[in-house]
Amino acid sequence: MKKNLFLLLLLTLTACSPGISSLEDTILGTWENPDGFQIQFSPEGTGFIQGVPGQIPDSSFTYSVVDQSHISIDFEGEKFTIAISMNGDAFTWKDPLGEVIYVRVE
């Protein structure tokens, strides 16, 4: 009986305690890298990269969260996976070309 009561109490405390935010939630919003380029992740799985006027056009993409440290991006039919390391209001984007730190704007 005591064991069942303990398990019930443990389950109740676990269910009521604040959980760790998932990447699906924490990635949402607008982010900016040190060069001033912005990337936006929306809740419906779409994203937007601000272009450079006269040089690089604005770009849209779709994305999905693979796990707590990776997102899959589909950009104009090309799919690739990016390693993401969240750190509060910043994240590090890691791909074969290197890594870039983005800071939350909104």
mmCIF file of N, CA, C and O in Angstrom:
data_model
loop_
_atom_site.group_PDB
_atom_site.id
_atom_site.type_symbol
_atom_site.label_atom_id
_atom_site.label_comp_id
_atom_site.label_asym_id
_atom_site.label_seq_id
_atom_site.Cartn_x
_atom_site.Cartn_y
_atom_site.Cartn_z
ATOM 1 N N MET A 1 0.818 -1.187 0.000
ATOM 2 C CA MET A 1 0.000 0.000 0.000
ATOM 3 C C MET A 1 0.869 1.261 0.000
ATOM 4 O O MET A 1 0.601 2.199 -0.741
ATOM 5 N N LYS A 2 1.906 1.269 0.868
ATOM 6 C CA LYS A 2 2.790 2.438 0.919
ATOM 7 C C LYS A 2 3.509 2.635 -0.413
ATOM 8 O O LYS A 2 3.709 3.759 -0.853
ATOM 9 N N LYS A 3 3.891 1.533 -1.044
ATOM 10 C CA LYS A 3 4.585 1.616 -2.322
ATOM 11 C C LYS A 3 3.667 2.239 -3.377
ATOM 12 O O LYS A 3 4.090 3.102 -4.136
ATOM 13 N N ASN A 4 2.408 1.821 -3.419
ATOM 14 C CA ASN A 4 1.457 2.373 -4.382
ATOM 15 C C ASN A 4 1.218 3.859 -4.135
ATOM 16 O O ASN A 4 1.115 4.651 -5.068
ATOM 17 N N LEU A 5 1.112 4.242 -2.863
ATOM 18 C CA LEU A 5 0.913 5.644 -2.514
ATOM 19 C C LEU A 5 2.127 6.475 -2.930
ATOM 20 O O LEU A 5 1.980 7.573 -3.482
ATOM 21 N N PHE A 6 3.321 5.948 -2.719
ATOM 22 C CA PHE A 6 4.544 6.634 -3.112
ATOM 23 C C PHE A 6 4.598 6.820 -4.629
ATOM 24 O O PHE A 6 4.914 7.899 -5.124
ATOM 25 N N LEU A 7 4.276 5.767 -5.374
ATOM 26 C CA LEU A 7 4.286 5.853 -6.826
ATOM 27 C C LEU A 7 3.256 6.857 -7.325
ATOM 28 O O LEU A 7 3.515 7.625 -8.257
ATOM 29 N N LEU A 8 2.087 6.893 -6.712
ATOM 30 C CA LEU A 8 1.054 7.851 -7.087
ATOM 31 C C LEU A 8 1.520 9.278 -6.804
ATOM 32 O O LEU A 8 1.354 10.178 -7.630
ATOM 33 N N LEU A 9 2.137 9.491 -5.662
ATOM 34 C CA LEU A 9 2.663 10.810 -5.314
ATOM 35 C C LEU A 9 3.771 11.224 -6.278
ATOM 36 O O LEU A 9 3.792 12.360 -6.764
ATOM 37 N N LEU A 10 4.656 10.324 -6.613
ATOM 38 C CA LEU A 10 5.741 10.604 -7.549
ATOM 39 C C LEU A 10 5.191 10.953 -8.928
ATOM 40 O O LEU A 10 5.629 11.910 -9.563
ATOM 41 N N LEU A 11 4.207 10.214 -9.385
ATOM 42 C CA LEU A 11 3.583 10.483 -10.673
ATOM 43 C C LEU A 11 2.913 11.857 -10.675
ATOM 44 O O LEU A 11 3.033 12.620 -11.631
ATOM 45 N N THR A 12 2.217 12.196 -9.589
ATOM 46 C CA THR A 12 1.553 13.497 -9.479
ATOM 47 C C THR A 12 2.569 14.621 -9.487
ATOM 48 O O THR A 12 2.391 15.627 -10.185
ATOM 49 N N LEU A 13 3.642 14.496 -8.758
ATOM 50 C CA LEU A 13 4.675 15.541 -8.719
ATOM 51 C C LEU A 13 5.349 15.706 -10.081
ATOM 52 O O LEU A 13 5.638 16.811 -10.513
ATOM 53 N N THR A 14 5.573 14.604 -10.753
ATOM 54 C CA THR A 14 6.207 14.657 -12.073
ATOM 55 C C THR A 14 5.283 15.336 -13.075
ATOM 56 O O THR A 14 5.709 16.165 -13.871
ATOM 57 N N ALA A 15 4.021 15.028 -13.025
ATOM 58 C CA ALA A 15 3.060 15.609 -13.963
ATOM 59 C C ALA A 15 2.871 17.101 -13.721
ATOM 60 O O ALA A 15 2.601 17.853 -14.643
ATOM 61 N N CYS A 16 3.015 17.562 -12.487
ATOM 62 C CA CYS A 16 2.786 18.963 -12.159
ATOM 63 C C CYS A 16 4.044 19.813 -12.218
ATOM 64 O O CYS A 16 3.968 21.032 -12.164
ATOM 65 N N SER A 17 5.184 19.197 -12.289
ATOM 66 C CA SER A 17 6.419 19.975 -12.300
ATOM 67 C C SER A 17 6.666 20.542 -13.689
ATOM 68 O O SER A 17 6.300 19.951 -14.691
ATOM 69 N N PRO A 18 7.298 21.748 -13.740
ATOM 70 C CA PRO A 18 7.572 22.318 -15.056
ATOM 71 C C PRO A 18 8.579 21.463 -15.800
ATOM 72 O O PRO A 18 9.598 21.064 -15.259
ATOM 73 N N GLY A 19 8.287 21.154 -17.044
ATOM 74 C CA GLY A 19 9.164 20.307 -17.837
ATOM 75 C C GLY A 19 10.219 21.114 -18.565
ATOM 76 O O GLY A 19 10.180 22.337 -18.589
ATOM 77 N N ILE A 20 11.135 20.425 -19.150
ATOM 78 C CA ILE A 20 12.154 21.060 -19.968
ATOM 79 C C ILE A 20 11.508 21.436 -21.291
ATOM 80 O O ILE A 20 10.791 20.640 -21.885
ATOM 81 N N SER A 21 11.731 22.666 -21.720
ATOM 82 C CA SER A 21 11.148 23.109 -22.979
ATOM 83 C C SER A 21 11.719 22.294 -24.127
ATOM 84 O O SER A 21 12.905 22.011 -24.176
ATOM 85 N N SER A 22 10.853 21.957 -25.056
ATOM 86 C CA SER A 22 11.303 21.202 -26.209
ATOM 87 C C SER A 22 11.859 22.154 -27.255
ATOM 88 O O SER A 22 11.533 23.340 -27.283
ATOM 89 N N LEU A 23 12.669 21.621 -28.139
ATOM 90 C CA LEU A 23 13.228 22.417 -29.228
ATOM 91 C C LEU A 23 12.102 22.979 -30.089
ATOM 92 O O LEU A 23 12.199 24.082 -30.610
ATOM 93 N N GLU A 24 11.000 22.226 -30.219
ATOM 94 C CA GLU A 24 9.855 22.702 -30.994
ATOM 95 C C GLU A 24 9.337 24.033 -30.472
ATOM 96 O O GLU A 24 8.860 24.862 -31.240
ATOM 97 N N ASP A 25 9.416 24.245 -29.168
ATOM 98 C CA ASP A 25 8.949 25.494 -28.562
ATOM 99 C C ASP A 25 10.038 26.567 -28.531
ATOM 100 O O ASP A 25 9.778 27.724 -28.847
ATOM 101 N N THR A 26 11.233 26.184 -28.153
ATOM 102 C CA THR A 26 12.281 27.187 -27.951
ATOM 103 C C THR A 26 12.830 27.769 -29.240
ATOM 104 O O THR A 26 13.334 28.891 -29.243
ATOM 105 N N ILE A 27 12.702 27.068 -30.354
ATOM 106 C CA ILE A 27 13.240 27.560 -31.628
ATOM 107 C C ILE A 27 12.328 28.627 -32.245
ATOM 108 O O ILE A 27 12.759 29.390 -33.112
ATOM 109 N N LEU A 28 11.094 28.704 -31.803
ATOM 110 C CA LEU A 28 10.137 29.637 -32.388
ATOM 111 C C LEU A 28 10.564 31.091 -32.196
ATOM 112 O O LEU A 28 11.066 31.468 -31.147
ATOM 113 N N GLY A 29 10.355 31.890 -33.231
ATOM 114 C CA GLY A 29 10.652 33.311 -33.148
ATOM 115 C C GLY A 29 11.652 33.747 -34.199
ATOM 116 O O GLY A 29 11.954 33.017 -35.149
ATOM 117 N N THR A 30 12.132 34.959 -34.015
ATOM 118 C CA THR A 30 13.099 35.550 -34.938
ATOM 119 C C THR A 30 14.451 35.627 -34.255
ATOM 120 O O THR A 30 14.558 36.038 -33.104
ATOM 121 N N TRP A 31 15.482 35.256 -34.997
ATOM 122 C CA TRP A 31 16.848 35.169 -34.485
ATOM 123 C C TRP A 31 17.779 35.928 -35.413
ATOM 124 O O TRP A 31 17.551 35.990 -36.613
ATOM 125 N N GLU A 32 18.860 36.454 -34.847
ATOM 126 C CA GLU A 32 19.809 37.227 -35.656
ATOM 127 C C GLU A 32 21.233 36.800 -35.344
ATOM 128 O O GLU A 32 21.594 36.602 -34.182
ATOM 129 N N ASN A 33 22.063 36.675 -36.394
ATOM 130 C CA ASN A 33 23.470 36.324 -36.186
ATOM 131 C C ASN A 33 24.315 37.597 -36.104
ATOM 132 O O ASN A 33 23.808 38.701 -36.322
ATOM 133 N N PRO A 34 25.587 37.498 -35.766
ATOM 134 C CA PRO A 34 26.436 38.682 -35.604
ATOM 135 C C PRO A 34 26.558 39.556 -36.854
ATOM 136 O O PRO A 34 26.863 40.743 -36.754
ATOM 137 N N ASP A 35 26.303 38.988 -38.045
ATOM 138 C CA ASP A 35 26.370 39.771 -39.280
ATOM 139 C C ASP A 35 25.058 40.492 -39.581
ATOM 140 O O ASP A 35 24.946 41.172 -40.600
ATOM 141 N N GLY A 36 24.057 40.321 -38.711
ATOM 142 C CA GLY A 36 22.779 40.998 -38.897
ATOM 143 C C GLY A 36 21.769 40.231 -39.722
ATOM 144 O O GLY A 36 20.670 40.721 -39.979
ATOM 145 N N PHE A 37 22.098 39.005 -40.163
ATOM 146 C CA PHE A 37 21.148 38.193 -40.920
ATOM 147 C C PHE A 37 20.149 37.564 -39.958
ATOM 148 O O PHE A 37 20.518 37.094 -38.888
ATOM 149 N N GLN A 38 18.882 37.550 -40.357
ATOM 150 C CA GLN A 38 17.828 37.016 -39.506
ATOM 151 C C GLN A 38 17.215 35.758 -40.090
ATOM 152 O O GLN A 38 17.136 35.599 -41.300
ATOM 153 N N ILE A 39 16.773 34.883 -39.181
ATOM 154 C CA ILE A 39 16.048 33.684 -39.550
ATOM 155 C C ILE A 39 14.854 33.583 -38.612
ATOM 156 O O ILE A 39 14.949 33.933 -37.435
ATOM 157 N N GLN A 40 13.732 33.155 -39.169
ATOM 158 C CA GLN A 40 12.504 33.080 -38.390
ATOM 159 C C GLN A 40 11.930 31.678 -38.468
ATOM 160 O O GLN A 40 11.864 31.081 -39.555
ATOM 161 N N PHE A 41 11.506 31.150 -37.313
ATOM 162 C CA PHE A 41 10.857 29.851 -37.224
ATOM 163 C C PHE A 41 9.438 30.061 -36.701
ATOM 164 O O PHE A 41 9.258 30.640 -35.628
ATOM 165 N N SER A 42 8.435 29.616 -37.468
ATOM 166 C CA SER A 42 7.030 29.767 -37.096
ATOM 167 C C SER A 42 6.475 28.454 -36.575
ATOM 168 O O SER A 42 6.970 27.376 -36.930
ATOM 169 N N PRO A 43 5.406 28.512 -35.754
ATOM 170 C CA PRO A 43 4.854 27.295 -35.155
ATOM 171 C C PRO A 43 4.341 26.261 -36.154
ATOM 172 O O PRO A 43 4.332 25.078 -35.864
ATOM 173 N N GLU A 44 3.913 26.695 -37.320
ATOM 174 C CA GLU A 44 3.362 25.744 -38.286
ATOM 175 C C GLU A 44 4.424 25.008 -39.090
ATOM 176 O O GLU A 44 4.101 24.295 -40.043
ATOM 177 N N GLY A 45 5.699 25.174 -38.727
ATOM 178 C CA GLY A 45 6.766 24.440 -39.408
ATOM 179 C C GLY A 45 7.309 25.141 -40.635
ATOM 180 O O GLY A 45 7.904 24.504 -41.498
ATOM 181 N N THR A 46 7.092 26.442 -40.711
ATOM 182 C CA THR A 46 7.643 27.218 -41.817
ATOM 183 C C THR A 46 8.688 28.179 -41.274
ATOM 184 O O THR A 46 8.700 28.509 -40.085
ATOM 185 N N GLY A 47 9.556 28.618 -42.158
ATOM 186 C CA GLY A 47 10.599 29.549 -41.757
ATOM 187 C C GLY A 47 10.860 30.571 -42.836
ATOM 188 O O GLY A 47 10.403 30.433 -43.981
ATOM 189 N N PHE A 48 11.603 31.582 -42.471
ATOM 190 C CA PHE A 48 11.890 32.677 -43.383
ATOM 191 C C PHE A 48 13.296 33.197 -43.101
ATOM 192 O O PHE A 48 13.682 33.374 -41.950
ATOM 193 N N ILE A 49 14.069 33.394 -44.158
ATOM 194 C CA ILE A 49 15.408 33.982 -44.041
ATOM 195 C C ILE A 49 15.398 35.293 -44.801
ATOM 196 O O ILE A 49 15.079 35.338 -45.985
ATOM 197 N N GLN A 50 15.726 36.348 -44.084
ATOM 198 C CA GLN A 50 15.772 37.675 -44.690
ATOM 199 C C GLN A 50 16.966 37.757 -45.635
ATOM 200 O O GLN A 50 18.083 37.401 -45.278
ATOM 201 N N GLY A 51 16.732 38.210 -46.856
ATOM 202 C CA GLY A 51 17.800 38.335 -47.837
ATOM 203 C C GLY A 51 18.567 39.645 -47.699
ATOM 204 O O GLY A 51 18.373 40.401 -46.747
ATOM 205 N N VAL A 52 19.442 39.882 -48.649
ATOM 206 C CA VAL A 52 20.225 41.118 -48.710
ATOM 207 C C VAL A 52 19.763 41.844 -49.978
ATOM 208 O O VAL A 52 19.923 41.301 -51.083
ATOM 209 N N PRO A 53 19.171 43.031 -49.834
ATOM 210 C CA PRO A 53 18.649 43.741 -51.000
ATOM 211 C C PRO A 53 19.685 43.874 -52.127
ATOM 212 O O PRO A 53 20.819 44.274 -51.902
ATOM 213 N N GLY A 54 19.260 43.462 -53.329
ATOM 214 C CA GLY A 54 20.118 43.551 -54.499
ATOM 215 C C GLY A 54 21.148 42.446 -54.625
ATOM 216 O O GLY A 54 21.860 42.366 -55.621
ATOM 217 N N GLN A 55 21.242 41.557 -53.599
ATOM 218 C CA GLN A 55 22.253 40.494 -53.630
ATOM 219 C C GLN A 55 21.659 39.108 -53.449
ATOM 220 O O GLN A 55 21.895 38.212 -54.245
ATOM 221 N N ILE A 56 20.897 38.946 -52.386
ATOM 222 C CA ILE A 56 20.331 37.640 -52.043
ATOM 223 C C ILE A 56 18.841 37.840 -51.771
ATOM 224 O O ILE A 56 18.472 38.666 -50.940
ATOM 225 N N PRO A 57 17.984 37.082 -52.462
ATOM 226 C CA PRO A 57 16.538 37.246 -52.235
ATOM 227 C C PRO A 57 16.098 36.647 -50.895
ATOM 228 O O PRO A 57 16.763 35.767 -50.340
ATOM 229 N N ASP A 58 14.974 37.143 -50.366
ATOM 230 C CA ASP A 58 14.362 36.524 -49.200
ATOM 231 C C ASP A 58 14.054 35.066 -49.537
ATOM 232 O O ASP A 58 13.776 34.739 -50.687
ATOM 233 N N SER A 59 14.098 34.198 -48.532
ATOM 234 C CA SER A 59 13.873 32.768 -48.769
ATOM 235 C C SER A 59 12.935 32.196 -47.718
ATOM 236 O O SER A 59 13.041 32.523 -46.538
ATOM 237 N N SER A 60 12.050 31.336 -48.157
ATOM 238 C CA SER A 60 11.163 30.605 -47.252
ATOM 239 C C SER A 60 11.567 29.137 -47.254
ATOM 240 O O SER A 60 12.130 28.637 -48.220
ATOM 241 N N PHE A 61 11.260 28.445 -46.177
ATOM 242 C CA PHE A 61 11.572 27.026 -46.056
ATOM 243 C C PHE A 61 10.569 26.375 -45.118
ATOM 244 O O PHE A 61 9.814 27.060 -44.426
ATOM 245 N N THR A 62 10.555 25.072 -45.100
ATOM 246 C CA THR A 62 9.799 24.320 -44.095
ATOM 247 C C THR A 62 10.811 23.586 -43.231
ATOM 248 O O THR A 62 11.936 23.313 -43.650
ATOM 249 N N TYR A 63 10.400 23.274 -42.018
ATOM 250 C CA TYR A 63 11.310 22.569 -41.109
ATOM 251 C C TYR A 63 10.511 21.649 -40.192
ATOM 252 O O TYR A 63 9.307 21.806 -40.022
ATOM 253 N N SER A 64 11.226 20.696 -39.629
ATOM 254 C CA SER A 64 10.659 19.841 -38.584
ATOM 255 C C SER A 64 11.760 19.536 -37.584
ATOM 256 O O SER A 64 12.942 19.520 -37.929
ATOM 257 N N VAL A 65 11.350 19.315 -36.362
ATOM 258 C CA VAL A 65 12.309 18.988 -35.307
ATOM 259 C C VAL A 65 12.542 17.484 -35.335
ATOM 260 O O VAL A 65 11.596 16.702 -35.266
ATOM 261 N N VAL A 66 13.807 17.104 -35.460
ATOM 262 C CA VAL A 66 14.188 15.687 -35.500
ATOM 263 C C VAL A 66 14.302 15.146 -34.080
ATOM 264 O O VAL A 66 13.757 14.103 -33.739
ATOM 265 N N ASP A 67 15.022 15.883 -33.229
ATOM 266 C CA ASP A 67 15.184 15.542 -31.822
ATOM 267 C C ASP A 67 15.570 16.830 -31.089
ATOM 268 O O ASP A 67 15.484 17.912 -31.662
ATOM 269 N N GLN A 68 16.006 16.739 -29.871
ATOM 270 C CA GLN A 68 16.306 17.934 -29.077
ATOM 271 C C GLN A 68 17.531 18.712 -29.550
ATOM 272 O O GLN A 68 17.823 19.784 -29.041
ATOM 273 N N SER A 69 18.249 18.204 -30.546
ATOM 274 C CA SER A 69 19.435 18.922 -31.006
ATOM 275 C C SER A 69 19.581 18.972 -32.525
ATOM 276 O O SER A 69 20.636 19.331 -33.033
ATOM 277 N N HIS A 70 18.519 18.616 -33.243
ATOM 278 C CA HIS A 70 18.586 18.640 -34.707
ATOM 279 C C HIS A 70 17.248 19.077 -35.309
ATOM 280 O O HIS A 70 16.198 18.687 -34.815
ATOM 281 N N ILE A 71 17.333 19.862 -36.384
ATOM 282 C CA ILE A 71 16.157 20.184 -37.176
ATOM 283 C C ILE A 71 16.422 19.778 -38.620
ATOM 284 O O ILE A 71 17.561 19.808 -39.078
ATOM 285 N N SER A 72 15.356 19.392 -39.290
ATOM 286 C CA SER A 72 15.436 19.046 -40.702
ATOM 287 C C SER A 72 14.826 20.205 -41.483
ATOM 288 O O SER A 72 13.731 20.667 -41.154
ATOM 289 N N ILE A 73 15.526 20.686 -42.483
ATOM 290 C CA ILE A 73 15.068 21.821 -43.282
ATOM 291 C C ILE A 73 14.881 21.385 -44.726
ATOM 292 O O ILE A 73 15.716 20.668 -45.277
ATOM 293 N N ASP A 74 13.761 21.816 -45.293
ATOM 294 C CA ASP A 74 13.487 21.596 -46.710
ATOM 295 C C ASP A 74 13.479 22.969 -47.361
ATOM 296 O O ASP A 74 12.575 23.777 -47.151
ATOM 297 N N PHE A 75 14.515 23.235 -48.158
ATOM 298 C CA PHE A 75 14.673 24.510 -48.840
ATOM 299 C C PHE A 75 14.625 24.269 -50.339
ATOM 300 O O PHE A 75 15.549 23.688 -50.901
ATOM 301 N N GLU A 76 13.503 24.636 -50.943
ATOM 302 C CA GLU A 76 13.298 24.472 -52.386
ATOM 303 C C GLU A 76 13.560 23.035 -52.842
ATOM 304 O O GLU A 76 14.232 22.788 -53.831
ATOM 305 N N GLY A 77 13.048 22.072 -52.064
ATOM 306 C CA GLY A 77 13.178 20.667 -52.423
ATOM 307 C C GLY A 77 14.461 20.012 -51.960
ATOM 308 O O GLY A 77 14.608 18.800 -52.052
ATOM 309 N N GLU A 78 15.396 20.782 -51.452
ATOM 310 C CA GLU A 78 16.644 20.225 -50.931
ATOM 311 C C GLU A 78 16.516 20.083 -49.422
ATOM 312 O O GLU A 78 16.238 21.051 -48.720
ATOM 313 N N LYS A 79 16.717 18.858 -48.937
ATOM 314 C CA LYS A 79 16.578 18.593 -47.510
ATOM 315 C C LYS A 79 17.939 18.385 -46.859
ATOM 316 O O LYS A 79 18.804 17.736 -47.426
ATOM 317 N N PHE A 80 18.095 18.958 -45.666
ATOM 318 C CA PHE A 80 19.318 18.754 -44.905
ATOM 319 C C PHE A 80 19.011 18.885 -43.426
ATOM 320 O O PHE A 80 17.997 19.458 -43.041
ATOM 321 N N THR A 81 19.882 18.328 -42.606
ATOM 322 C CA THR A 81 19.715 18.352 -41.158
ATOM 323 C C THR A 81 20.783 19.236 -40.544
ATOM 324 O O THR A 81 21.952 19.166 -40.898
ATOM 325 N N ILE A 82 20.338 20.076 -39.616
ATOM 326 C CA ILE A 82 21.209 21.038 -38.942
ATOM 327 C C ILE A 82 21.257 20.685 -37.456
ATOM 328 O O ILE A 82 20.218 20.411 -36.841
ATOM 329 N N ALA A 83 22.444 20.724 -36.879
ATOM 330 C CA ALA A 83 22.583 20.549 -35.437
ATOM 331 C C ALA A 83 22.320 21.898 -34.772
ATOM 332 O O ALA A 83 22.838 22.925 -35.206
ATOM 333 N N ILE A 84 21.480 21.891 -33.754
ATOM 334 C CA ILE A 84 21.113 23.099 -33.029
ATOM 335 C C ILE A 84 21.440 22.891 -31.560
ATOM 336 O O ILE A 84 21.041 21.891 -30.969
ATOM 337 N N SER A 85 22.132 23.853 -30.985
ATOM 338 C CA SER A 85 22.445 23.802 -29.565
ATOM 339 C C SER A 85 21.869 25.051 -28.912
ATOM 340 O O SER A 85 22.352 26.156 -29.142
ATOM 341 N N MET A 86 20.788 24.883 -28.136
ATOM 342 C CA MET A 86 20.117 26.015 -27.497
ATOM 343 C C MET A 86 20.844 26.411 -26.217
ATOM 344 O O MET A 86 21.323 25.565 -25.479
ATOM 345 N N ASN A 87 20.873 27.722 -25.969
ATOM 346 C CA ASN A 87 21.462 28.252 -24.748
ATOM 347 C C ASN A 87 20.696 29.518 -24.374
ATOM 348 O O ASN A 87 21.110 30.619 -24.713
ATOM 349 N N GLY A 88 19.549 29.351 -23.730
ATOM 350 C CA GLY A 88 18.720 30.486 -23.349
ATOM 351 C C GLY A 88 18.172 31.197 -24.572
ATOM 352 O O GLY A 88 17.496 30.592 -25.390
ATOM 353 N N ASP A 89 18.487 32.481 -24.696
ATOM 354 C CA ASP A 89 18.021 33.279 -25.831
ATOM 355 C C ASP A 89 19.031 33.291 -26.968
ATOM 356 O O ASP A 89 19.142 34.271 -27.705
ATOM 357 N N ALA A 90 19.769 32.213 -27.107
ATOM 358 C CA ALA A 90 20.724 32.068 -28.217
ATOM 359 C C ALA A 90 20.783 30.602 -28.617
ATOM 360 O O ALA A 90 20.456 29.717 -27.826
ATOM 361 N N PHE A 91 21.148 30.374 -29.868
ATOM 362 C CA PHE A 91 21.400 29.001 -30.294
ATOM 363 C C PHE A 91 22.570 28.993 -31.268
ATOM 364 O O PHE A 91 22.863 29.985 -31.917
ATOM 365 N N THR A 92 23.240 27.861 -31.314
ATOM 366 C CA THR A 92 24.344 27.664 -32.248
ATOM 367 C C THR A 92 23.863 26.744 -33.357
ATOM 368 O O THR A 92 23.330 25.669 -33.104
ATOM 369 N N TRP A 93 24.033 27.209 -34.580
ATOM 370 C CA TRP A 93 23.670 26.477 -35.808
ATOM 371 C C TRP A 93 24.943 25.815 -36.284
ATOM 372 O O TRP A 93 25.926 26.489 -36.554
ATOM 373 N N LYS A 94 24.968 24.488 -36.357
ATOM 374 C CA LYS A 94 26.156 23.758 -36.783
ATOM 375 C C LYS A 94 25.847 22.959 -38.039
ATOM 376 O O LYS A 94 24.917 22.177 -38.070
ATOM 377 N N ASP A 95 26.654 23.195 -39.073
ATOM 378 C CA ASP A 95 26.516 22.431 -40.313
ATOM 379 C C ASP A 95 27.911 22.174 -40.868
ATOM 380 O O ASP A 95 28.903 22.590 -40.263
ATOM 381 N N PRO A 96 28.035 21.470 -42.000
ATOM 382 C CA PRO A 96 29.364 21.152 -42.531
ATOM 383 C C PRO A 96 30.232 22.385 -42.848
ATOM 384 O O PRO A 96 31.450 22.280 -42.919
ATOM 385 N N LEU A 97 29.606 23.550 -43.007
ATOM 386 C CA LEU A 97 30.374 24.763 -43.305
ATOM 387 C C LEU A 97 30.896 25.462 -42.056
ATOM 388 O O LEU A 97 31.689 26.394 -42.155
ATOM 389 N N GLY A 98 30.440 25.045 -40.891
ATOM 390 C CA GLY A 98 30.881 25.668 -39.646
ATOM 391 C C GLY A 98 29.720 25.876 -38.699
ATOM 392 O O GLY A 98 28.707 25.193 -38.773
ATOM 393 N N GLU A 99 29.868 26.851 -37.815
ATOM 394 C CA GLU A 99 28.799 27.142 -36.873
ATOM 395 C C GLU A 99 28.613 28.643 -36.718
ATOM 396 O O GLU A 99 29.542 29.422 -36.879
ATOM 397 N N VAL A 100 27.365 29.012 -36.442
ATOM 398 C CA VAL A 100 26.990 30.412 -36.297
ATOM 399 C C VAL A 100 26.084 30.529 -35.084
ATOM 400 O O VAL A 100 25.205 29.692 -34.884
ATOM 401 N N ILE A 101 26.286 31.578 -34.304
ATOM 402 C CA ILE A 101 25.441 31.822 -33.141
ATOM 403 C C ILE A 101 24.354 32.827 -33.523
ATOM 404 O O ILE A 101 24.641 33.865 -34.113
ATOM 405 N N TYR A 102 23.123 32.499 -33.202
ATOM 406 C CA TYR A 102 21.973 33.379 -33.395
ATOM 407 C C TYR A 102 21.420 33.774 -32.032
ATOM 408 O O TYR A 102 21.372 32.961 -31.113
ATOM 409 N N VAL A 103 20.988 35.035 -31.918
ATOM 410 C CA VAL A 103 20.413 35.565 -30.682
ATOM 411 C C VAL A 103 18.966 35.933 -30.950
ATOM 412 O O VAL A 103 18.644 36.491 -32.009
ATOM 413 N N ARG A 104 18.098 35.660 -29.990
ATOM 414 C CA ARG A 104 16.673 35.929 -30.153
ATOM 415 C C ARG A 104 16.425 37.433 -30.312
ATOM 416 O O ARG A 104 16.924 38.239 -29.558
ATOM 417 N N VAL A 105 15.612 37.770 -31.326
ATOM 418 C CA VAL A 105 15.200 39.152 -31.560
ATOM 419 C C VAL A 105 13.776 39.328 -31.042
ATOM 420 O O VAL A 105 13.460 40.319 -30.404
ATOM 421 N N GLU A 106 12.894 38.379 -31.344
ATOM 422 C CA GLU A 106 11.503 38.406 -30.882
ATOM 423 C C GLU A 106 11.139 37.081 -30.285
ATOM 424 O O GLU A 106 11.541 36.068 -30.707
#
